[in-house]
mmCIF file of C-alpha atoms in Angstrom:
data_model
loop_
_atom_site.group_PDB
_atom_site.id
_atom_site.type_symbol
_atom_site.label_atom_id
_atom_site.label_comp_id
_atom_site.label_asym_id
_atom_site.label_seq_id
_atom_site.Cartn_x
_atom_site.Cartn_y
_atom_site.Cartn_z
ATOM 1 C CA UNK A 1 45.938 31.659 -16.076
ATOM 2 C CA UNK A 2 48.051 30.345 -13.202
ATOM 3 C CA UNK A 3 51.135 30.341 -15.439
ATOM 4 C CA UNK A 4 50.620 34.039 -16.171
ATOM 5 C CA UNK A 5 50.232 34.763 -12.440
ATOM 6 C CA UNK A 6 53.480 32.912 -11.709
ATOM 7 C CA UNK A 7 55.311 34.823 -14.451
ATOM 8 C CA UNK A 8 53.896 38.094 -13.102
ATOM 9 C CA UNK A 9 55.065 37.275 -9.557
ATOM 10 C CA UNK A 10 58.556 36.330 -10.762
ATOM 11 C CA UNK A 11 58.899 39.361 -12.999
ATOM 12 C CA UNK A 12 57.490 41.691 -10.324
ATOM 13 C CA UNK A 13 60.205 40.476 -7.934
ATOM 14 C CA UNK A 14 62.880 41.090 -10.561
ATOM 15 C CA UNK A 15 61.531 44.591 -11.230
ATOM 16 C CA UNK A 16 61.598 45.433 -7.520
ATOM 17 C CA UNK A 17 65.184 44.149 -7.313
ATOM 18 C CA UNK A 18 66.236 46.207 -10.363
ATOM 19 C CA UNK A 19 64.681 49.342 -8.851
ATOM 20 C CA UNK A 20 67.041 48.977 -5.878
ATOM 21 C CA UNK A 21 70.060 48.749 -8.194
ATOM 22 C CA UNK A 22 71.922 51.781 -9.604
ATOM 23 C CA UNK A 23 70.390 53.708 -12.495
ATOM 24 C CA UNK A 24 72.800 52.103 -15.011
ATOM 25 C CA UNK A 25 70.328 49.212 -15.330
ATOM 26 C CA UNK A 26 67.557 51.453 -16.670
ATOM 27 C CA UNK A 27 67.308 49.643 -20.032
ATOM 28 C CA UNK A 28 66.884 46.218 -18.446
ATOM 29 C CA UNK A 29 64.406 47.672 -15.926
ATOM 30 C CA UNK A 30 62.335 49.241 -18.716
ATOM 31 C CA UNK A 31 62.464 46.004 -20.726
ATOM 32 C CA UNK A 32 61.180 44.004 -17.746
ATOM 33 C CA UNK A 33 58.425 46.555 -17.117
ATOM 34 C CA UNK A 34 57.344 46.312 -20.772
ATOM 35 C CA UNK A 35 57.225 42.522 -20.511
ATOM 36 C CA UNK A 36 55.290 42.782 -17.246
ATOM 37 C CA UNK A 37 52.851 45.201 -18.888
ATOM 38 C CA UNK A 38 52.229 42.704 -21.695
ATOM 39 C CA UNK A 39 51.484 40.008 -19.091
ATOM 40 C CA UNK A 40 49.024 42.312 -17.331
ATOM 41 C CA UNK A 41 47.429 43.092 -20.708
ATOM 42 C CA UNK A 42 46.940 39.378 -21.356
ATOM 43 C CA UNK A 43 45.423 39.040 -17.909
ATOM 44 C CA UNK A 44 43.034 41.909 -18.668
ATOM 45 C CA UNK A 45 44.365 44.544 -16.261
ATOM 46 C CA UNK A 46 44.790 47.438 -18.705
ATOM 47 C CA UNK A 47 45.265 50.182 -16.083
ATOM 48 C CA UNK A 48 48.124 48.327 -14.394
ATOM 49 C CA UNK A 49 49.694 47.671 -17.812
ATOM 50 C CA UNK A 50 49.459 51.367 -18.755
ATOM 51 C CA UNK A 51 51.017 52.350 -15.418
ATOM 52 C CA UNK A 52 53.911 49.948 -16.015
ATOM 53 C CA UNK A 53 54.440 51.352 -19.512
ATOM 54 C CA UNK A 54 54.500 54.846 -18.013
ATOM 55 C CA UNK A 55 57.065 53.677 -15.432
ATOM 56 C CA UNK A 56 59.169 52.142 -18.207
ATOM 57 C CA UNK A 57 59.006 55.421 -20.146
ATOM 58 C CA UNK A 58 60.103 57.345 -17.037
ATOM 59 C CA UNK A 59 62.992 54.927 -16.438
ATOM 60 C CA UNK A 60 64.250 55.019 -20.018
ATOM 61 C CA UNK A 61 63.934 58.812 -20.430
ATOM 62 C CA UNK A 62 65.645 59.565 -17.107
ATOM 63 C CA UNK A 63 68.569 61.941 -17.752
ATOM 64 C CA UNK A 64 70.774 59.833 -15.473
ATOM 65 C CA UNK A 65 70.234 56.766 -17.671
ATOM 66 C CA UNK A 66 73.425 56.268 -19.717
ATOM 67 C CA UNK A 67 73.189 56.109 -23.518
ATOM 68 C CA UNK A 68 73.637 52.670 -25.023
ATOM 69 C CA UNK A 69 72.470 50.592 -27.935
ATOM 70 C CA UNK A 70 70.208 48.618 -25.582
ATOM 71 C CA UNK A 71 68.634 51.849 -24.295
ATOM 72 C CA UNK A 72 67.855 53.043 -27.825
ATOM 73 C CA UNK A 73 66.397 49.656 -28.746
ATOM 74 C CA UNK A 74 64.139 49.574 -25.678
ATOM 75 C CA UNK A 75 63.208 53.226 -26.210
ATOM 76 C CA UNK A 76 62.154 52.547 -29.813
ATOM 77 C CA UNK A 77 60.178 49.509 -28.674
ATOM 78 C CA UNK A 78 58.435 51.586 -26.011
ATOM 79 C CA UNK A 79 57.659 54.428 -28.414
ATOM 80 C CA UNK A 80 56.241 51.895 -30.864
ATOM 81 C CA UNK A 81 54.002 50.373 -28.190
ATOM 82 C CA UNK A 82 52.811 53.709 -26.838
ATOM 83 C CA UNK A 83 52.373 55.248 -30.269
ATOM 84 C CA UNK A 84 50.477 52.397 -31.888
ATOM 85 C CA UNK A 85 48.236 51.382 -28.991
ATOM 86 C CA UNK A 86 47.182 54.860 -27.962
ATOM 87 C CA UNK A 87 49.180 54.546 -24.752
ATOM 88 C CA UNK A 88 49.600 57.251 -22.117
ATOM 89 C CA UNK A 89 49.657 60.693 -23.745
ATOM 90 C CA UNK A 90 49.698 59.010 -27.187
ATOM 91 C CA UNK A 91 53.483 59.335 -27.458
ATOM 92 C CA UNK A 92 54.927 58.285 -30.786
ATOM 93 C CA UNK A 93 58.399 58.268 -32.231
ATOM 94 C CA UNK A 94 58.614 60.741 -35.128
ATOM 95 C CA UNK A 95 61.590 58.842 -36.597
ATOM 96 C CA UNK A 96 59.618 55.612 -36.918
ATOM 97 C CA UNK A 97 57.989 55.281 -40.344
ATOM 98 C CA UNK A 98 54.318 54.435 -40.471
ATOM 99 C CA UNK A 99 53.470 50.984 -41.777
ATOM 100 C CA UNK A 100 51.966 50.916 -45.243
ATOM 101 C CA UNK A 101 49.570 48.204 -46.349
ATOM 102 C CA UNK A 102 50.806 46.811 -49.657
ATOM 103 C CA UNK A 103 48.262 45.213 -52.004
ATOM 104 C CA UNK A 104 48.799 41.540 -52.746
ATOM 105 C CA UNK A 105 49.659 42.046 -56.427
ATOM 106 C CA UNK A 106 52.404 44.546 -55.480
ATOM 107 C CA UNK A 107 53.707 42.268 -52.735
ATOM 108 C CA UNK A 108 54.123 39.358 -55.164
ATOM 109 C CA UNK A 109 55.079 41.364 -58.259
ATOM 110 C CA UNK A 110 58.544 39.739 -58.363
ATOM 111 C CA UNK A 111 57.011 36.274 -58.437
ATOM 112 C CA UNK A 112 54.498 37.378 -61.079
ATOM 113 C CA UNK A 113 57.324 38.711 -63.281
ATOM 114 C CA UNK A 114 59.316 35.519 -62.729
ATOM 115 C CA UNK A 115 56.466 33.174 -63.633
ATOM 116 C CA UNK A 116 55.422 35.290 -66.626
ATOM 117 C CA UNK A 117 58.994 35.469 -67.913
ATOM 118 C CA UNK A 118 59.524 31.735 -67.506
ATOM 119 C CA UNK A 119 56.233 31.133 -69.295
ATOM 120 C CA UNK A 120 57.315 33.295 -72.236
ATOM 121 C CA UNK A 121 60.724 31.570 -72.397
ATOM 122 C CA UNK A 122 59.071 28.148 -72.318
ATOM 123 C CA UNK A 123 56.620 29.188 -75.032
ATOM 124 C CA UNK A 124 59.461 30.507 -77.211
ATOM 125 C CA UNK A 125 61.347 27.243 -76.706
ATOM 126 C CA UNK A 126 58.248 25.176 -77.445
ATOM 127 C CA UNK A 127 57.567 27.081 -80.674
ATOM 128 C CA UNK A 128 61.160 26.536 -81.778
ATOM 129 C CA UNK A 129 62.201 30.185 -81.695
ATOM 130 C CA UNK A 130 64.849 29.486 -79.025
ATOM 131 C CA UNK A 131 66.887 26.460 -80.089
ATOM 132 C CA UNK A 132 70.212 27.217 -78.421
ATOM 133 C CA UNK A 133 70.492 25.884 -74.847
ATOM 134 C CA UNK A 134 73.012 28.554 -73.849
ATOM 135 C CA UNK A 135 70.606 31.287 -74.923
ATOM 136 C CA UNK A 136 67.838 29.512 -73.021
ATOM 137 C CA UNK A 137 69.978 29.420 -69.839
ATOM 138 C CA UNK A 138 70.972 33.065 -70.194
ATOM 139 C CA UNK A 139 67.337 34.095 -70.638
ATOM 140 C CA UNK A 140 66.276 32.073 -67.572
ATOM 141 C CA UNK A 141 68.992 33.755 -65.492
ATOM 142 C CA UNK A 142 68.083 37.173 -66.921
ATOM 143 C CA UNK A 143 64.392 36.747 -66.090
ATOM 144 C CA UNK A 144 65.333 35.634 -62.578
ATOM 145 C CA UNK A 145 67.520 38.698 -61.984
ATOM 146 C CA UNK A 146 64.939 41.017 -63.559
ATOM 147 C CA UNK A 147 62.220 39.652 -61.258
ATOM 148 C CA UNK A 148 64.393 40.284 -58.205
ATOM 149 C CA UNK A 149 65.348 43.815 -59.181
ATOM 150 C CA UNK A 150 61.993 44.935 -60.594
ATOM 151 C CA UNK A 151 60.033 43.394 -57.725
ATOM 152 C CA UNK A 152 62.056 45.305 -55.151
ATOM 153 C CA UNK A 153 61.986 48.562 -57.086
ATOM 154 C CA UNK A 154 58.233 48.444 -57.688
ATOM 155 C CA UNK A 155 57.542 47.738 -54.002
ATOM 156 C CA UNK A 156 59.790 50.591 -52.839
ATOM 157 C CA UNK A 157 58.216 53.033 -55.290
ATOM 158 C CA UNK A 158 54.725 52.034 -54.133
ATOM 159 C CA UNK A 159 55.633 52.473 -50.449
ATOM 160 C CA UNK A 160 57.248 55.880 -51.066
ATOM 161 C CA UNK A 161 54.280 57.160 -53.062
ATOM 162 C CA UNK A 162 51.780 55.936 -50.489
ATOM 163 C CA UNK A 163 53.693 57.666 -47.658
ATOM 164 C CA UNK A 164 53.720 60.953 -49.552
ATOM 165 C CA UNK A 165 49.930 60.956 -49.842
#
């Protein structure tokens, strides 16, 4: 607990210093306030954490804050935090896709196809149907590529269909 208090003190000093600097440091200020809010959350001070998140949102959405890649990254991070934790005013980023829970058999469908295909190839080789080693190697490579492609396609189709529902 003392380590968290030390981190909070250090970060609080840095935030106060950044607030005295010009507005061009708004992305780094918001990032520090988000980190400070997470420390306050771990400490159990939810109101202080929510206030810091609100301050970070004000800093990053300030019209005087210049556009940059860092600003957009911090802004997306802040919208994710506020949107998924029910933060102040329940702000969420409409451009951020909602996370879809994928069932385990869909998640590992590529591995299932791979193991099933290798099993069939082994069985065909064991029964003497496949006697040529070049054909065996080509089939192994083909099953491997098919498992990669089909696994990815099946997962994407599942995610798209579940988002449309």
